[in-house]
N, C-alpha and C. Protein backbone atom coordinates (compact mmCIF):
# COMPACT_ATOMS: atom_id res chain seq x y z
N TYR A 1 0.88 -1.28 0.41
CA TYR A 1 -0.12 -0.18 -0.04
C TYR A 1 0.86 1.06 0.07
N VAL A 2 0.62 2.17 -0.53
CA VAL A 2 0.98 3.33 -0.51
C VAL A 2 -0.05 4.72 -0.51
N GLY A 3 0.03 5.47 0.10
CA GLY A 3 -0.96 6.61 0.40
C GLY A 3 -1.18 7.05 1.77
N PRO A 4 -2.09 7.53 2.04
CA PRO A 4 -1.93 8.14 3.51
C PRO A 4 -2.67 7.15 4.59
N LEU A 5 -2.04 7.46 5.68
CA LEU A 5 -2.02 6.56 6.99
C LEU A 5 -2.82 7.36 8.22
N TRP A 6 -3.79 7.00 8.98
CA TRP A 6 -4.36 7.79 9.91
C TRP A 6 -4.56 9.30 9.75
N ILE A 7 -5.00 9.78 8.70
CA ILE A 7 -5.13 10.96 8.34
C ILE A 7 -6.77 11.55 8.50
N SER A 8 -7.08 12.38 9.29
CA SER A 8 -8.50 12.67 9.48
C SER A 8 -8.44 14.11 9.42
N GLY A 9 -7.46 14.88 8.94
CA GLY A 9 -7.49 16.33 8.67
C GLY A 9 -6.17 16.76 8.35
N PRO A 10 -5.93 18.01 8.29
CA PRO A 10 -4.56 18.59 7.85
C PRO A 10 -3.60 18.30 9.12
N GLY A 11 -2.50 17.87 8.59
CA GLY A 11 -1.30 17.82 9.67
C GLY A 11 -1.46 16.57 10.49
N VAL A 12 -2.23 15.89 10.46
CA VAL A 12 -2.72 14.57 11.45
C VAL A 12 -2.38 13.39 10.65
N GLY A 13 -1.56 12.63 11.48
CA GLY A 13 -1.33 11.22 10.76
C GLY A 13 0.09 11.00 10.18
N ARG A 14 0.26 10.12 9.36
CA ARG A 14 1.54 9.74 8.80
C ARG A 14 2.02 10.10 7.66
N GLY A 15 0.99 11.06 7.36
CA GLY A 15 1.59 11.78 5.75
C GLY A 15 0.60 11.10 4.98
N GLU A 16 0.79 11.79 3.47
CA GLU A 16 0.11 11.43 2.17
C GLU A 16 0.98 10.03 1.35
N GLN A 17 2.24 9.94 1.96
CA GLN A 17 3.01 9.11 1.19
C GLN A 17 3.45 7.89 1.96
N ALA A 18 2.68 7.61 2.81
CA ALA A 18 3.27 6.40 3.79
C ALA A 18 3.09 5.06 2.98
N ILE A 19 4.07 4.06 3.21
CA ILE A 19 4.31 3.01 2.47
C ILE A 19 3.88 1.65 3.57
N VAL A 20 3.11 0.70 3.36
CA VAL A 20 2.93 -0.30 4.04
C VAL A 20 3.57 -1.66 2.99
N ILE A 21 4.36 -2.22 3.99
CA ILE A 21 4.92 -3.52 3.32
C ILE A 21 4.80 -4.95 3.95
N ASP A 22 4.31 -5.69 3.33
CA ASP A 22 3.92 -7.43 3.99
C ASP A 22 5.22 -8.09 3.87
N HIS A 23 5.85 -8.17 5.06
CA HIS A 23 7.11 -8.89 4.87
C HIS A 23 7.23 -10.42 5.20
N GLY A 24 5.80 -10.85 5.12
CA GLY A 24 5.60 -12.15 5.51
C GLY A 24 5.47 -12.50 6.98
N GLY A 25 4.64 -12.59 7.51
CA GLY A 25 4.67 -12.80 9.08
C GLY A 25 4.51 -11.36 9.65
N TRP A 26 4.90 -10.19 9.06
CA TRP A 26 4.44 -9.10 9.90
C TRP A 26 4.41 -7.97 9.01
N THR A 27 4.02 -6.90 9.18
CA THR A 27 3.75 -5.40 8.30
C THR A 27 4.68 -4.74 8.95
N GLY A 28 5.09 -3.84 7.92
CA GLY A 28 6.14 -2.70 8.14
C GLY A 28 5.67 -1.41 7.64
N THR A 29 5.65 -0.60 8.48
CA THR A 29 4.97 0.77 7.88
C THR A 29 6.14 1.75 7.91
N TYR A 30 6.29 2.62 6.62
CA TYR A 30 7.14 3.60 6.75
C TYR A 30 6.61 5.07 6.26
N SER A 31 6.72 5.79 7.16
CA SER A 31 5.86 7.14 7.21
C SER A 31 6.57 8.39 7.36
N HIS A 32 5.61 9.60 7.11
CA HIS A 32 6.24 10.67 7.03
C HIS A 32 6.91 11.06 5.75
N ASN A 33 6.89 10.19 4.81
CA ASN A 33 7.85 10.55 3.89
C ASN A 33 7.54 11.57 2.79
N ARG A 34 8.42 12.24 2.22
CA ARG A 34 8.40 13.28 1.46
C ARG A 34 7.64 12.93 0.03
N LEU A 35 8.01 11.43 -0.29
CA LEU A 35 8.08 11.09 -1.62
C LEU A 35 8.11 9.59 -1.45
N ALA A 36 7.08 8.77 -1.96
CA ALA A 36 7.15 7.26 -2.07
C ALA A 36 7.84 7.10 -3.50
N THR A 37 8.70 6.19 -3.80
CA THR A 37 9.24 5.65 -4.89
C THR A 37 9.11 4.48 -5.61
N VAL A 38 7.97 4.06 -4.79
CA VAL A 38 7.49 2.71 -5.03
C VAL A 38 6.05 2.85 -5.57
N GLN A 39 5.21 1.78 -5.99
CA GLN A 39 3.86 1.73 -6.39
C GLN A 39 3.13 0.58 -5.63
N ALA A 40 1.88 0.84 -5.04
CA ALA A 40 1.08 -0.33 -4.45
C ALA A 40 1.48 -1.46 -5.22
N GLY A 41 1.81 -2.50 -4.58
CA GLY A 41 1.80 -4.21 -5.39
C GLY A 41 3.13 -3.93 -6.27
N GLU A 42 4.00 -3.27 -5.82
CA GLU A 42 5.44 -3.47 -6.31
C GLU A 42 6.19 -4.47 -5.44
N THR A 43 7.07 -5.42 -6.13
CA THR A 43 7.89 -6.17 -5.00
C THR A 43 9.31 -5.12 -5.08
N VAL A 44 9.62 -5.34 -3.57
CA VAL A 44 11.02 -4.60 -3.50
C VAL A 44 11.73 -5.64 -2.63
N GLU A 45 12.87 -5.27 -2.70
CA GLU A 45 13.88 -6.03 -2.14
C GLU A 45 14.71 -5.58 -1.32
N ARG A 46 15.55 -6.15 -0.30
CA ARG A 46 16.33 -5.59 0.91
C ARG A 46 17.22 -4.44 0.22
N GLY A 47 17.24 -3.47 0.81
CA GLY A 47 18.23 -2.30 0.23
C GLY A 47 17.74 -1.53 -0.91
N ALA A 48 16.53 -1.75 -1.26
CA ALA A 48 15.91 -0.87 -2.49
C ALA A 48 15.45 0.46 -1.92
N VAL A 49 15.49 1.53 -2.62
CA VAL A 49 14.99 2.90 -2.35
C VAL A 49 13.36 3.00 -2.39
N ILE A 50 12.73 2.81 -1.25
CA ILE A 50 11.10 3.16 -1.27
C ILE A 50 10.57 4.45 -1.20
N GLY A 51 11.43 5.44 -0.86
CA GLY A 51 10.94 6.71 -0.41
C GLY A 51 12.00 7.62 -0.13
N GLU A 52 11.42 8.96 -0.01
CA GLU A 52 12.40 10.07 0.32
C GLU A 52 12.19 10.72 1.75
N VAL A 53 12.73 10.56 2.92
CA VAL A 53 12.48 11.24 4.25
C VAL A 53 11.62 12.41 4.02
N GLY A 54 10.60 12.55 4.77
CA GLY A 54 10.01 14.15 4.91
C GLY A 54 9.74 14.49 6.10
N SER A 55 8.88 15.28 6.09
CA SER A 55 8.09 15.59 7.58
C SER A 55 6.46 15.71 7.34
N GLU A 56 6.16 14.86 6.72
CA GLU A 56 4.69 14.98 6.33
C GLU A 56 3.68 14.63 7.36
N GLY A 57 2.49 15.11 7.50
CA GLY A 57 1.55 14.54 8.62
C GLY A 57 2.09 15.12 10.18
N PHE A 58 1.62 14.35 11.04
CA PHE A 58 1.87 14.73 12.32
C PHE A 58 3.54 14.25 12.88
N SER A 59 4.31 15.64 12.31
CA SER A 59 5.69 15.32 12.72
C SER A 59 6.16 16.47 13.01
N ARG A 60 7.44 16.76 13.77
CA ARG A 60 8.33 17.93 14.35
C ARG A 60 9.33 18.04 13.18
N GLY A 61 9.69 17.15 12.34
CA GLY A 61 10.58 17.30 11.24
C GLY A 61 11.05 16.00 10.90
N PRO A 62 12.12 16.09 9.60
CA PRO A 62 12.12 15.39 8.97
C PRO A 62 12.48 14.06 9.50
N HIS A 63 11.79 12.76 9.17
CA HIS A 63 12.65 11.62 9.85
C HIS A 63 11.61 10.28 9.52
N LEU A 64 12.23 9.30 9.54
CA LEU A 64 11.20 8.07 8.87
C LEU A 64 10.64 7.58 9.88
N HIS A 65 9.21 7.22 10.15
CA HIS A 65 8.71 6.73 10.86
C HIS A 65 8.52 5.23 10.69
N PHE A 66 9.19 4.33 11.35
CA PHE A 66 9.01 2.80 10.97
C PHE A 66 8.30 1.90 12.00
N GLU A 67 7.17 1.47 11.69
CA GLU A 67 7.02 0.61 12.76
C GLU A 67 6.80 -0.87 12.29
N HIS A 68 6.81 -1.74 13.05
CA HIS A 68 6.92 -3.16 13.01
C HIS A 68 5.45 -3.64 13.54
N VAL A 69 4.80 -4.00 12.92
CA VAL A 69 3.31 -4.56 13.10
C VAL A 69 2.94 -5.79 13.04
N ALA A 70 2.39 -6.57 13.95
CA ALA A 70 2.32 -8.15 13.99
C ALA A 70 0.64 -8.20 13.76
N ALA A 71 0.09 -7.26 12.96
CA ALA A 71 -1.18 -7.53 12.09
C ALA A 71 -1.30 -7.23 10.81
N ALA A 72 -2.05 -8.15 10.09
CA ALA A 72 -2.31 -7.63 8.71
C ALA A 72 -2.92 -6.38 8.22
N PHE A 73 -2.58 -5.56 7.13
CA PHE A 73 -3.24 -4.30 6.63
C PHE A 73 -4.34 -4.47 6.35
N SER A 74 -5.54 -3.65 6.86
CA SER A 74 -6.82 -3.91 6.45
C SER A 74 -6.98 -3.51 5.14
N GLY A 75 -6.29 -2.44 4.49
CA GLY A 75 -6.53 -1.68 3.39
C GLY A 75 -7.37 -0.28 3.41
N ASP A 76 -7.64 -0.25 4.71
CA ASP A 76 -8.42 0.94 5.36
C ASP A 76 -7.48 2.07 6.00
N TRP A 77 -6.99 2.90 5.22
CA TRP A 77 -6.01 4.11 5.61
C TRP A 77 -6.47 4.47 7.21
N GLN A 78 -7.79 4.53 7.68
CA GLN A 78 -8.11 4.99 8.45
C GLN A 78 -7.93 4.24 9.89
N ALA A 79 -8.37 2.92 9.62
CA ALA A 79 -8.18 1.78 10.66
C ALA A 79 -7.32 0.79 9.95
N PRO A 80 -5.90 0.82 9.84
CA PRO A 80 -5.32 0.49 8.70
C PRO A 80 -4.72 -1.33 9.47
N PHE A 81 -4.99 -1.63 10.74
CA PHE A 81 -4.53 -2.83 11.24
C PHE A 81 -5.60 -3.70 11.62
N SER A 82 -6.05 -4.88 10.89
CA SER A 82 -7.04 -5.69 11.35
C SER A 82 -6.93 -6.14 12.74
N GLY A 83 -7.84 -6.02 13.62
CA GLY A 83 -7.69 -6.75 15.14
C GLY A 83 -6.70 -6.05 15.86
N CYS A 84 -6.05 -4.78 15.42
CA CYS A 84 -5.20 -4.28 16.27
C CYS A 84 -5.94 -3.10 16.71
N GLN A 85 -6.35 -2.77 17.97
CA GLN A 85 -7.19 -1.73 18.51
C GLN A 85 -6.12 -0.46 19.02
N ASP A 86 -4.88 -0.87 19.18
CA ASP A 86 -4.19 0.37 19.71
C ASP A 86 -3.92 1.29 18.70
N TYR A 87 -3.88 0.91 17.41
CA TYR A 87 -3.48 1.88 16.30
C TYR A 87 -4.73 2.54 16.07
N ARG A 88 -4.72 3.96 16.46
CA ARG A 88 -5.95 4.93 16.23
C ARG A 88 -5.47 6.26 16.14
N ASP A 89 -5.92 7.14 15.20
CA ASP A 89 -5.69 8.59 15.13
C ASP A 89 -5.72 9.19 16.41
N PRO A 90 -4.57 9.40 16.95
CA PRO A 90 -4.11 10.30 18.17
C PRO A 90 -5.16 11.65 18.09
N GLY A 91 -5.26 12.27 17.09
CA GLY A 91 -5.97 13.41 17.09
C GLY A 91 -4.97 14.57 17.45
N SER A 92 -5.26 15.53 18.48
CA SER A 92 -4.77 16.63 19.05
C SER A 92 -4.19 15.96 20.40
N ARG A 93 -4.69 14.80 20.92
CA ARG A 93 -4.03 14.23 22.38
C ARG A 93 -2.53 14.40 22.41
N TRP A 94 -1.80 14.31 21.26
CA TRP A 94 -0.41 14.03 21.45
C TRP A 94 0.37 15.22 20.98
N ALA A 95 -0.48 16.18 20.72
CA ALA A 95 0.17 17.36 19.97
C ALA A 95 1.58 17.90 20.98
N TRP A 96 2.45 18.71 20.34
CA TRP A 96 3.38 19.10 20.81
C TRP A 96 3.17 20.47 21.60
N TYR A 97 2.13 21.15 21.30
CA TYR A 97 1.95 22.53 21.70
C TYR A 97 0.63 22.48 23.08
């Protein structure tokens, strides 16, 4: 999957260019990208460039937000992981202001 994750309004979530990769047994999310250089459904290999670091979405500065998730991707960018109730849009609860 390539697209928005946890986005419910401007500046909230992981950005518009988030990448979700099925690693076989676990799922990896790569977020806050300035640009995704892969497309949904594309097979990638270790060491491949999949995106460019950015500060998109709910972010204080450029970085890669990597998550190792032990749940399958649901295909729904607002509730992305099936059976994983801990992943919800934090909204303004986690704001740094």
